[in-house]
Short mmCIF file of C-alpha atoms and ligand atoms in Angstrom, two decimals:
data_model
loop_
_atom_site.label_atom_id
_atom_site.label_comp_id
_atom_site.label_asym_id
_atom_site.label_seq_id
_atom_site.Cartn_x
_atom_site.Cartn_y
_atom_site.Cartn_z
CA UNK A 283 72.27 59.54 20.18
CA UNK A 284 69.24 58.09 21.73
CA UNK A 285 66.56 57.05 19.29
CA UNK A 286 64.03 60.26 18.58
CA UNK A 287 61.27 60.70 16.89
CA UNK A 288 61.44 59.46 13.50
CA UNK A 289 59.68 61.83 10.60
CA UNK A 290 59.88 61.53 7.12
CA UNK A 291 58.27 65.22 6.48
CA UNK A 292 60.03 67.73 7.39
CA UNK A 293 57.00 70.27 7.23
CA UNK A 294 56.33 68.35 10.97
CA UNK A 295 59.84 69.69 12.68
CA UNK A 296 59.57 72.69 14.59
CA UNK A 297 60.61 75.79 13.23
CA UNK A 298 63.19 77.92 14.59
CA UNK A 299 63.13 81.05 15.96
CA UNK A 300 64.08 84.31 13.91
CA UNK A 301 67.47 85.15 14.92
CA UNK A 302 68.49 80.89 14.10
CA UNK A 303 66.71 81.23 10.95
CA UNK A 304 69.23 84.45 10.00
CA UNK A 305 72.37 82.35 11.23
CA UNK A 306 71.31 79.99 8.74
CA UNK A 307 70.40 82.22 6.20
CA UNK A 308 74.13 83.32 6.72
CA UNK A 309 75.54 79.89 6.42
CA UNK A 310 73.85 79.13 3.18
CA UNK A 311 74.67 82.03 1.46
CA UNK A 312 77.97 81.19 2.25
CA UNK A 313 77.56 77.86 1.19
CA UNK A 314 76.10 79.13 -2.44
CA UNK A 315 78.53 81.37 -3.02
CA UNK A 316 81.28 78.18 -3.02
CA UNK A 317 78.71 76.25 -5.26
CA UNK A 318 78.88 78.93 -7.62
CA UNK A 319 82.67 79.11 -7.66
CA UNK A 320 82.57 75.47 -8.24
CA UNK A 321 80.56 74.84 -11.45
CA UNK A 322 77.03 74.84 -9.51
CA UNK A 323 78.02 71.86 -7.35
CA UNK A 324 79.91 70.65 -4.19
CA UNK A 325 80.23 66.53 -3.01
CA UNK A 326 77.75 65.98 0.13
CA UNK A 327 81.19 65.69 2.38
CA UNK A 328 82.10 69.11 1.49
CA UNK A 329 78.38 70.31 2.40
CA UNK A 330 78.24 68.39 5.75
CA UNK A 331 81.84 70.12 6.26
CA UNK A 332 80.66 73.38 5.74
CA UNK A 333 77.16 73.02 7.61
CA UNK A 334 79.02 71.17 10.64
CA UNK A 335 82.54 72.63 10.83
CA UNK A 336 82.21 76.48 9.59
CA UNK A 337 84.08 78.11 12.17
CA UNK A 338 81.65 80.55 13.36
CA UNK A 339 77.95 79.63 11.89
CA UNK A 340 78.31 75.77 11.57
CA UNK A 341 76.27 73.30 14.09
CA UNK A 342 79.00 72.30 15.80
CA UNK A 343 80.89 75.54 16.08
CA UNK A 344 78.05 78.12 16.96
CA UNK A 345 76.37 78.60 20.23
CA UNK A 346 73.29 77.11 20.04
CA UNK A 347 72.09 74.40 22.52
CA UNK A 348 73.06 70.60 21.07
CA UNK A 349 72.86 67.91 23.80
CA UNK A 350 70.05 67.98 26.19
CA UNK A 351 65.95 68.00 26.15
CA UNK A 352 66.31 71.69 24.75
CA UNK A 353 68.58 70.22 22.33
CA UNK A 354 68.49 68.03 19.62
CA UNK A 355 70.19 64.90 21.22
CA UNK A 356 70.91 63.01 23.99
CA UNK A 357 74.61 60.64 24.24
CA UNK A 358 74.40 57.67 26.95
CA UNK A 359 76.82 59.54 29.02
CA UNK A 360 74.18 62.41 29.49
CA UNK A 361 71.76 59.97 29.74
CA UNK A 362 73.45 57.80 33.09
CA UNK A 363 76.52 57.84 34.74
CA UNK A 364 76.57 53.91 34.25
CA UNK A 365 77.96 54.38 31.22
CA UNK A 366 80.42 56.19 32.27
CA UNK A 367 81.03 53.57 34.96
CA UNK A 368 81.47 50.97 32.70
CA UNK A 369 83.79 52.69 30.51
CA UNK A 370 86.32 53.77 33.63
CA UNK A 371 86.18 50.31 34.05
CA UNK A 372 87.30 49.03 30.78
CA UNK A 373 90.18 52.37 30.89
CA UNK A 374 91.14 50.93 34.24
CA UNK A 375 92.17 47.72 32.51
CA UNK A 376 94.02 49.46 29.63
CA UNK A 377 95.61 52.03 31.85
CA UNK A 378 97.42 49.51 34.20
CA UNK A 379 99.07 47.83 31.50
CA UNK A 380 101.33 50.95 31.34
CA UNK A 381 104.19 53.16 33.12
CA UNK A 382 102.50 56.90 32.52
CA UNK A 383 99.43 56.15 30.43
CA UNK A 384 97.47 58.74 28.77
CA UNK A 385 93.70 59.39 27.55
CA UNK A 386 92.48 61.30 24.56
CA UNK A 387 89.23 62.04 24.22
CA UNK A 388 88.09 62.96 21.38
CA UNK A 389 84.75 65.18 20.53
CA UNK A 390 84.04 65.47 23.89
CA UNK A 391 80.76 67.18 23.57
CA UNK A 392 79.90 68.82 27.14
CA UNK A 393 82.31 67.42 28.81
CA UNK A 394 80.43 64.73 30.85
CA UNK A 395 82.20 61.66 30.25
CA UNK A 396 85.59 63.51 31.00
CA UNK A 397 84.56 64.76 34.21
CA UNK A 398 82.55 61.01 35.14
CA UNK A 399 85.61 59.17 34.10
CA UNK A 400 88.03 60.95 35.69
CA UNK A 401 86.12 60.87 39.07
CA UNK A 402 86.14 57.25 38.50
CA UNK A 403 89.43 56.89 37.82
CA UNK A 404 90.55 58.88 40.87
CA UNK A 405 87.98 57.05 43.27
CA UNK A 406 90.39 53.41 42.03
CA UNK A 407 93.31 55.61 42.66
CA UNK A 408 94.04 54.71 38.66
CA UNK A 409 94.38 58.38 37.10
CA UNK A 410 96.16 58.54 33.43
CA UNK A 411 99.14 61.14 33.67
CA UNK A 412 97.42 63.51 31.37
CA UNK A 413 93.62 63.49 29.87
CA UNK A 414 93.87 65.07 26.52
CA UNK A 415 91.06 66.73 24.67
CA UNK A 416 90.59 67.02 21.01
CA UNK A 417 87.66 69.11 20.20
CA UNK A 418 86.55 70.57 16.65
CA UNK A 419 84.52 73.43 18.21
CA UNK A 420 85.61 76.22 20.09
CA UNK A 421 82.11 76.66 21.83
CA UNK A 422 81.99 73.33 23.10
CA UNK A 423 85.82 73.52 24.19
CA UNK A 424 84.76 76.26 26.36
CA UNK A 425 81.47 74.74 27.58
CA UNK A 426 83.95 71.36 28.49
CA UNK A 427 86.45 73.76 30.47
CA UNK A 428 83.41 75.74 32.26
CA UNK A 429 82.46 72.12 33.41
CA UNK A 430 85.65 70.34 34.17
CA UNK A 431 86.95 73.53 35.91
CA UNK A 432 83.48 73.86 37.78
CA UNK A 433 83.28 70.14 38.78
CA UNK A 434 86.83 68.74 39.29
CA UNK A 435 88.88 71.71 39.44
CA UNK A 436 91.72 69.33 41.55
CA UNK A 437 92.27 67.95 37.56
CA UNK A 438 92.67 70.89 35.78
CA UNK A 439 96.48 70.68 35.17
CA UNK A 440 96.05 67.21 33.73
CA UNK A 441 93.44 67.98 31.29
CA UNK A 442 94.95 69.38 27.96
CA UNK A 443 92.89 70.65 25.30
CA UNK A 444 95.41 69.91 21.89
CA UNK A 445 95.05 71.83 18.82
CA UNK A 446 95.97 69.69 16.53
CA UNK A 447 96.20 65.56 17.48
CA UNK A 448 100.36 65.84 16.08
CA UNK A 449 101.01 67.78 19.25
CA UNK A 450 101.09 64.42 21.46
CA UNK A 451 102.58 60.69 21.36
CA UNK A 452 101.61 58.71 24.43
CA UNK A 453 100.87 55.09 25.56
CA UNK A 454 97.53 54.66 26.65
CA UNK A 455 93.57 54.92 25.22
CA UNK A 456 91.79 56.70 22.69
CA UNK A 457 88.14 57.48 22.77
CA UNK A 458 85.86 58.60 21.17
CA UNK A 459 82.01 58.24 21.50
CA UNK A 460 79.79 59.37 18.80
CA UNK A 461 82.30 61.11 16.53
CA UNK A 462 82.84 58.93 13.60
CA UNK A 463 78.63 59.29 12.58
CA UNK A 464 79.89 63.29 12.31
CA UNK A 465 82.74 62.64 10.09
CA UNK A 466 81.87 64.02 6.11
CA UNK A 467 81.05 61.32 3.86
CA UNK A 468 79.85 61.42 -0.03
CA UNK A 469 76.91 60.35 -0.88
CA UNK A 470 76.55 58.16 -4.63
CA UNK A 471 74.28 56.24 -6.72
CA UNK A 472 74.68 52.87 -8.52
CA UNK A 473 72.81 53.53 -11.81
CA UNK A 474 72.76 51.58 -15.16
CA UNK A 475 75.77 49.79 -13.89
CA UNK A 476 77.86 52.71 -13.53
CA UNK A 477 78.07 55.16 -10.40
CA UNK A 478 77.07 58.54 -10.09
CA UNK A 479 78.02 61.34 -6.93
CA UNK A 480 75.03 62.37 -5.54
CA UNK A 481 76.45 66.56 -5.36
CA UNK A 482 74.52 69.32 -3.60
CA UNK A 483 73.38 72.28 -5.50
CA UNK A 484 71.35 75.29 -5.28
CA UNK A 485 67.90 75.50 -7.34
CA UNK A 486 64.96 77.88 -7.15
CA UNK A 487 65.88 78.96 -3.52
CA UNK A 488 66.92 75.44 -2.15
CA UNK A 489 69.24 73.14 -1.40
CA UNK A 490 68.94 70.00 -3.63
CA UNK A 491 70.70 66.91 -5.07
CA UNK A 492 72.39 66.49 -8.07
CA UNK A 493 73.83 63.13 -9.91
CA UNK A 494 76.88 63.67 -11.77
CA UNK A 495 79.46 60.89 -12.82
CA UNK A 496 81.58 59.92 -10.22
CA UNK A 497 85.55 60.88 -10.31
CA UNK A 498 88.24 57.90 -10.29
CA UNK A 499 88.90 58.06 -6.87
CA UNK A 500 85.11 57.20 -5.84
CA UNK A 501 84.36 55.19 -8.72
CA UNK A 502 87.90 53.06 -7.44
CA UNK A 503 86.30 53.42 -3.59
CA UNK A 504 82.87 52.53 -5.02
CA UNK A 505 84.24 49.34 -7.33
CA UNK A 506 86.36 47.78 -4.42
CA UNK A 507 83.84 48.53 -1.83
CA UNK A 508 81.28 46.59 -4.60
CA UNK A 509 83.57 43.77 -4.61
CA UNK A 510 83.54 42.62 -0.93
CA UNK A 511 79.65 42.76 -0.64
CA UNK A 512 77.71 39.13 -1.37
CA UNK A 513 75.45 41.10 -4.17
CA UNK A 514 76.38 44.41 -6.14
CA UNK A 515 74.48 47.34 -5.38
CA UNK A 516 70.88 47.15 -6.98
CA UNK A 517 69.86 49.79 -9.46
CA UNK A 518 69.02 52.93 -8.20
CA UNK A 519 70.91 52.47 -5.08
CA UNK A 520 71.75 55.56 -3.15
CA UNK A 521 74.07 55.54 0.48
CA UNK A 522 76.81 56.79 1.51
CA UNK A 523 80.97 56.34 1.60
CA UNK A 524 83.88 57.31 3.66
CA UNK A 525 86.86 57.53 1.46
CA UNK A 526 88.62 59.94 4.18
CA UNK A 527 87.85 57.65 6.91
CA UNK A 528 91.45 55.70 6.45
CA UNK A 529 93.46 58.55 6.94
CA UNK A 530 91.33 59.74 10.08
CA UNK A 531 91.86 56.37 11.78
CA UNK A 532 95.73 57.03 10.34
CA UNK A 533 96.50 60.16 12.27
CA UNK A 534 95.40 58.80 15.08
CA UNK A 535 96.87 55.61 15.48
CA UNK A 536 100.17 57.73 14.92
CA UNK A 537 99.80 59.20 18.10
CA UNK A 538 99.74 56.40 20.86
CA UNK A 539 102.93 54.53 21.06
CA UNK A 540 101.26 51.22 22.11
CA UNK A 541 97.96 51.33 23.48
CA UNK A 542 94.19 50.81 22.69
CA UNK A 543 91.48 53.15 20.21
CA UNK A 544 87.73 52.65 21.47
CA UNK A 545 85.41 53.77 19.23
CA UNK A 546 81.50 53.99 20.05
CA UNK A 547 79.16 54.93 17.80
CA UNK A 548 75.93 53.76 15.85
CA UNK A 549 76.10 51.85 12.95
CA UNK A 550 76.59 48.11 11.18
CA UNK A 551 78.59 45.46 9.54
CA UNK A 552 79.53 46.36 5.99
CA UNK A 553 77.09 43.55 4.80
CA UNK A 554 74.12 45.44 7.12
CA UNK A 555 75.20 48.91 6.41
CA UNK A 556 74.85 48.59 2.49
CA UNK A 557 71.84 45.96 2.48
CA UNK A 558 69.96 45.64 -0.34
CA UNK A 559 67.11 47.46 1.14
CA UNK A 560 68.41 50.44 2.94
CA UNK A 561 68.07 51.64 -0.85
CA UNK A 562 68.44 55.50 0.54
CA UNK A 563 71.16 55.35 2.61
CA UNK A 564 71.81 55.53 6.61
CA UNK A 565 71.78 59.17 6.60
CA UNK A 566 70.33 60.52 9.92
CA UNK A 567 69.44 64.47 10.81
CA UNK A 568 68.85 65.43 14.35
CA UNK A 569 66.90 68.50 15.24
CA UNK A 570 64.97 69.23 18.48
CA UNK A 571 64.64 65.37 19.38
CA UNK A 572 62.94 64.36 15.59
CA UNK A 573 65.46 62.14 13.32
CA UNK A 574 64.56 62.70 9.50
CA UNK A 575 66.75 62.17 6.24
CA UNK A 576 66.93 66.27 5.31
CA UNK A 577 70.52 67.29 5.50
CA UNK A 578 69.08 70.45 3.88
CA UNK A 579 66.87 71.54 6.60
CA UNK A 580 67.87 74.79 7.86
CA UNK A 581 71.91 74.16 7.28
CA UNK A 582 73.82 74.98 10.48
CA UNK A 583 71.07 74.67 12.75
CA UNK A 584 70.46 70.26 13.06
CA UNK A 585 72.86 67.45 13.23
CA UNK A 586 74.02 65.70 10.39
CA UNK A 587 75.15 62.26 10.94
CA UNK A 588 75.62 58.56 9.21
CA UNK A 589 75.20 55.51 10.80
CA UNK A 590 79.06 53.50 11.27
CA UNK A 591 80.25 51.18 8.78
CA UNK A 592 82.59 49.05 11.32
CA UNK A 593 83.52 46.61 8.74
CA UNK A 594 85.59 49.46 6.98
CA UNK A 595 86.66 51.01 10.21
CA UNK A 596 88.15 47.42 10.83
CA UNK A 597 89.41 47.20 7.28
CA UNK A 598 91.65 50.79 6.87
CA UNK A 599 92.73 49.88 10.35
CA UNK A 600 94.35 46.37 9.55
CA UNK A 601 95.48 47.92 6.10
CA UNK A 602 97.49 50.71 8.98
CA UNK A 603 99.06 48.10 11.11
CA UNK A 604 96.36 47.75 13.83
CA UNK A 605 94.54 44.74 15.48
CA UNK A 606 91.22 44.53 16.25
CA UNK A 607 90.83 43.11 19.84
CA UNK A 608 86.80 43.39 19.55
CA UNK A 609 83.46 44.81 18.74
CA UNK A 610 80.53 44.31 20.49
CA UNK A 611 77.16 46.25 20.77
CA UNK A 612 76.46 47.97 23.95
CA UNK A 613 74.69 45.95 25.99
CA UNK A 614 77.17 43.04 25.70
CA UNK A 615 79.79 45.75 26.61
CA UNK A 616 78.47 46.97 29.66
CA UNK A 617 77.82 43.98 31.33
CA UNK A 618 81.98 42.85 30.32
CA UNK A 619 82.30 45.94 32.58
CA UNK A 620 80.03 44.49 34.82
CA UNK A 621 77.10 46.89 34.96
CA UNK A 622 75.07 44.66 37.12
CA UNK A 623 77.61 45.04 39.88
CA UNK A 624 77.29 48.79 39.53
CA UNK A 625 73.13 49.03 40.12
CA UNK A 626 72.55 50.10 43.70
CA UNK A 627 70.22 47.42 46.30
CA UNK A 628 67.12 48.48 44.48
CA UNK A 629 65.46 47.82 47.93
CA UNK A 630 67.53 50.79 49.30
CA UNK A 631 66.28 53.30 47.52
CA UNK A 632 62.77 55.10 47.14
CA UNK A 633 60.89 54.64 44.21
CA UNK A 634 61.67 57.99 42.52
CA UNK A 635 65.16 56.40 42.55
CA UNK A 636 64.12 53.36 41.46
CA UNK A 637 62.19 54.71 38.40
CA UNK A 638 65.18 56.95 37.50
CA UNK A 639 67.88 54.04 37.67
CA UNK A 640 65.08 51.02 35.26
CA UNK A 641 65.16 54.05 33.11
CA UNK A 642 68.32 54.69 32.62
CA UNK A 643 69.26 51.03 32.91
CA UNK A 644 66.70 50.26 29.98
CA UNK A 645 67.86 53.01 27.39
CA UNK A 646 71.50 52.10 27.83
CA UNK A 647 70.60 48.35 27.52
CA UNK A 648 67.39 47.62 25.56
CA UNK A 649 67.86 46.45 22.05
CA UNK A 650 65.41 48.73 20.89
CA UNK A 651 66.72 51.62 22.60
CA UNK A 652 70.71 51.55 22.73
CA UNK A 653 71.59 48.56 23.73
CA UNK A 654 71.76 47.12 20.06
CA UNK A 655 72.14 49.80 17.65
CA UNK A 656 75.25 50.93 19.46
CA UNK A 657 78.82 48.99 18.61
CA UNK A 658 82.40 49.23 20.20
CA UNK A 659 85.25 48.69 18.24
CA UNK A 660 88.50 48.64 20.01
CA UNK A 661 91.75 48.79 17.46
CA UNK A 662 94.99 48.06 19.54
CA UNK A 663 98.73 48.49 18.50
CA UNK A 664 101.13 46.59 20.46
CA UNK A 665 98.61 45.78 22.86
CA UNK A 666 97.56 42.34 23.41
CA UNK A 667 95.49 41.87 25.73
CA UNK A 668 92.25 40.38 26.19
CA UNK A 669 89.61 43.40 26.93
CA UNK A 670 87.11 43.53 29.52
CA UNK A 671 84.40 44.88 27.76
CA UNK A 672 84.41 41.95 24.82
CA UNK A 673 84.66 39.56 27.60
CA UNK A 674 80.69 38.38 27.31
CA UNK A 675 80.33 39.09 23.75
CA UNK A 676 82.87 39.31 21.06
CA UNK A 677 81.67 39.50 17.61
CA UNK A 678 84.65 40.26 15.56
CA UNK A 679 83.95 37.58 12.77
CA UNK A 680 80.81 39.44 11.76
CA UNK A 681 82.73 42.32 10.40
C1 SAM B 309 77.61 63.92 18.89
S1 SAM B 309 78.80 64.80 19.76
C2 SAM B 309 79.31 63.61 20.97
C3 SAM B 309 79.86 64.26 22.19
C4 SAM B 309 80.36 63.35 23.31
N1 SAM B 309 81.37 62.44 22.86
C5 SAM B 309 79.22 62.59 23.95
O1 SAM B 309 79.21 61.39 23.89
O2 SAM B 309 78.35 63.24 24.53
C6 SAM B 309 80.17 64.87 18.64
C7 SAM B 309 81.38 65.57 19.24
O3 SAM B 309 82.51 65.40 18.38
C8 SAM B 309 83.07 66.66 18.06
N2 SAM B 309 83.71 66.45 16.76
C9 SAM B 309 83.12 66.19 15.59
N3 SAM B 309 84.03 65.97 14.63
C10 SAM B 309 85.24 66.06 15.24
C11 SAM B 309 86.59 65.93 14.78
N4 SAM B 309 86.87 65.66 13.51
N5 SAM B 309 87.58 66.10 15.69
C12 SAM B 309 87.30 66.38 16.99
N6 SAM B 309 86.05 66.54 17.47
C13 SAM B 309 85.04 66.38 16.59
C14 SAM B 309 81.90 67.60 18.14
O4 SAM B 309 82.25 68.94 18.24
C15 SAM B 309 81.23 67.06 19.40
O5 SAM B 309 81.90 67.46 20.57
#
């Protein structure tokens, strides 16, 4: 997501309107009734589950508008077609390399980058045999067919929305852009040199955090994790930890036969992502264009994301059997793609045209837009080839 306004008190967010503020109401009675079946508290991945993933009144499953200036959030293929561009580029490459390649997308939010790619595609006569689609939310799904079936309805048999990712085994690419920030993570505490889970419970009307000592699992997550970094965690250390991530990156690499996982997203090297001072964590909650740190802000209605720790992404997917080709931050992999041949003869055009295509070109690029805070990792299994977009910048030794 593009950077937003950045609060710190919540009492400044807009409030929603009535009938939002009863879908929420709904979701966290929900929510309290499983806290109470559960000894008064559930892990922070199980809440961002539930206020995410409910099937009918979490954020990503109910109706209400996500991407967009009446949104919360923006994604750099809303925000230009350039990016989109690029990418097609970088799938041209991969796709090439094979008989009757495939894509899956996953998360594909509105269905923007689907439709931009495969126009792209087409337009360098390099279409995959099938686009596949894995999307958690049913509302979405249908906003992605509305669009796809509005917009290039000469695709429709080729686009296949999968239930579950077992249903398909291809060679070809994997994407996804901006899903692994939405993927549940706990949340935990170094504290008198032991470490705590930082749990969500109900008090006095309200969401709030509890410590509790953590289980074996995390404290075995937590100890190894402790190990690689240069310092141990200071006292009173709070962030956050994937310990499903592994199996996520798992299932998917069991579906391509050979073939190439991109993953975009926000986020750091291990070392960066667990620095000494990000002492709260790199917890980020999007509502109405304002980032804050309140995951218990009206549950169901805001995003709830962490930033990308692409050292462990690189990690689990060694540990599976994958390579990492590279990883890059945006700006480097835009211009591999060759962005700059892609801006129009700025003299061509008038200067409403102009203005639009500096601005877009700036937010994608700029370091202190998204040009630096957002990394591509590709993973590749029996895939060897150099890749376009790490061509300018490859910075897989930082990880
Ligand atoms: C922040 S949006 C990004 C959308 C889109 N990729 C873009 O760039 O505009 C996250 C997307 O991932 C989907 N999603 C989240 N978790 C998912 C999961 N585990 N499997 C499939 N889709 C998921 C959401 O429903 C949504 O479509």
């Amino acid at each position: 997501m593009r950077q937003s306004k950045l609060t710190k008190n919540n009492s400044l967010l807009p409030r929603p309107d009535p009938e939002a503020r009863t879908q929420s109401e709904k979701l966290s009675v929900y929510i309290r009734d499983i806290i109470d079946r559960q000894e008064g508290a559930i892990g922070f991945d199980e809440y961002m589950d539930l206020v995410l993933y409910h099937p009918s009144l979490g954020y990503y499953s109910s109706d209400i508008q996500k991407f967009g200036p009446k949104g919360d959030f923006v994604t750099a293929p809303q925000i230009s077609p350039f990016f989109s561009k690029c990418l097609a580029s970088q799938c041209r490459q991969i796709l090439g390399d094979f008989k009757e390649p495939s894509i899956l997308e996953i998360g594909a939010g509105d269905g923007i980058m689907a439709r931009d790619l495969l126009l792209n595609l087409e337009k360098h006569n390099s279409l995959p045999d099938k686009y596949y689609i894995l999307e958690v939310s049913t509302h979405l799904k249908l906003r992605q067919k509305q669009l796809l079936k509005q917009s290039i309805p000469q695709y429709m048999d080729s686009i296949i929305w999968l239930n579950s990712i077992s249903e398909v085994n291809f060679e070809g690419l994997v994407l996804a852009n901006e899903v692994l920030d939405a993927l549940p993570v706990k949340r935990f505490k170094k504290e008198s040199n032991s470490f705590k889970e930082e749990k969500v419970t109900f008090y006095k009307n309200n969401f709030c955090w509890i410590d509790v000592d953590a289980d074996d699992q995390l404290i075995d997550n937590l100890t190894r994790l402790e190990k690689k970094l240069l310092t141990p965690f200071p006292e009173s250390y709070y962030s956050e930890i994937n310990i499903n991530l592994k199996v996520w990156l798992n299932s998917i690499q069991s579906i391509i036969k050979k073939g190439v996982i991109l993953l975009i997203d926000y986020g750091y090297s291990m070392s960066d992502y667990y620095h000494n001072e990000k002492s709260d964590g790199n917890l980020l909650c999007h509502y109405r264009h304002y980032v804050h740190n309140d995951p218990f802000f009206y549950p169901g209605l805001q995003d709830i994301t962490t930033c990308v720790n692409f050292t462990a992404v690189a990690e689990y997917a060694e540990e599976i059997g994958m390579n990492i080709s590279g990883y890059t931050n945006q700006t480097y992999f835009l211009f591999g793609c060759g962005l700059e041949n892609l801006v129009p003869d700025m003299n061509l055009l008038d200067i409403k045209s102009q203005t639009k295509v500096s601005q877009e070109l700036r937010t994608l690029t700029m370091p202190d837009e998204m040009g630096e805070r957002f990394k591509f990792i590709a993973l590749t299994k029996k895939y060897n080839k150099e890749l376009l977009g790490f061509s300018k910048m490859n910075q897989r030794s930082q990880l």
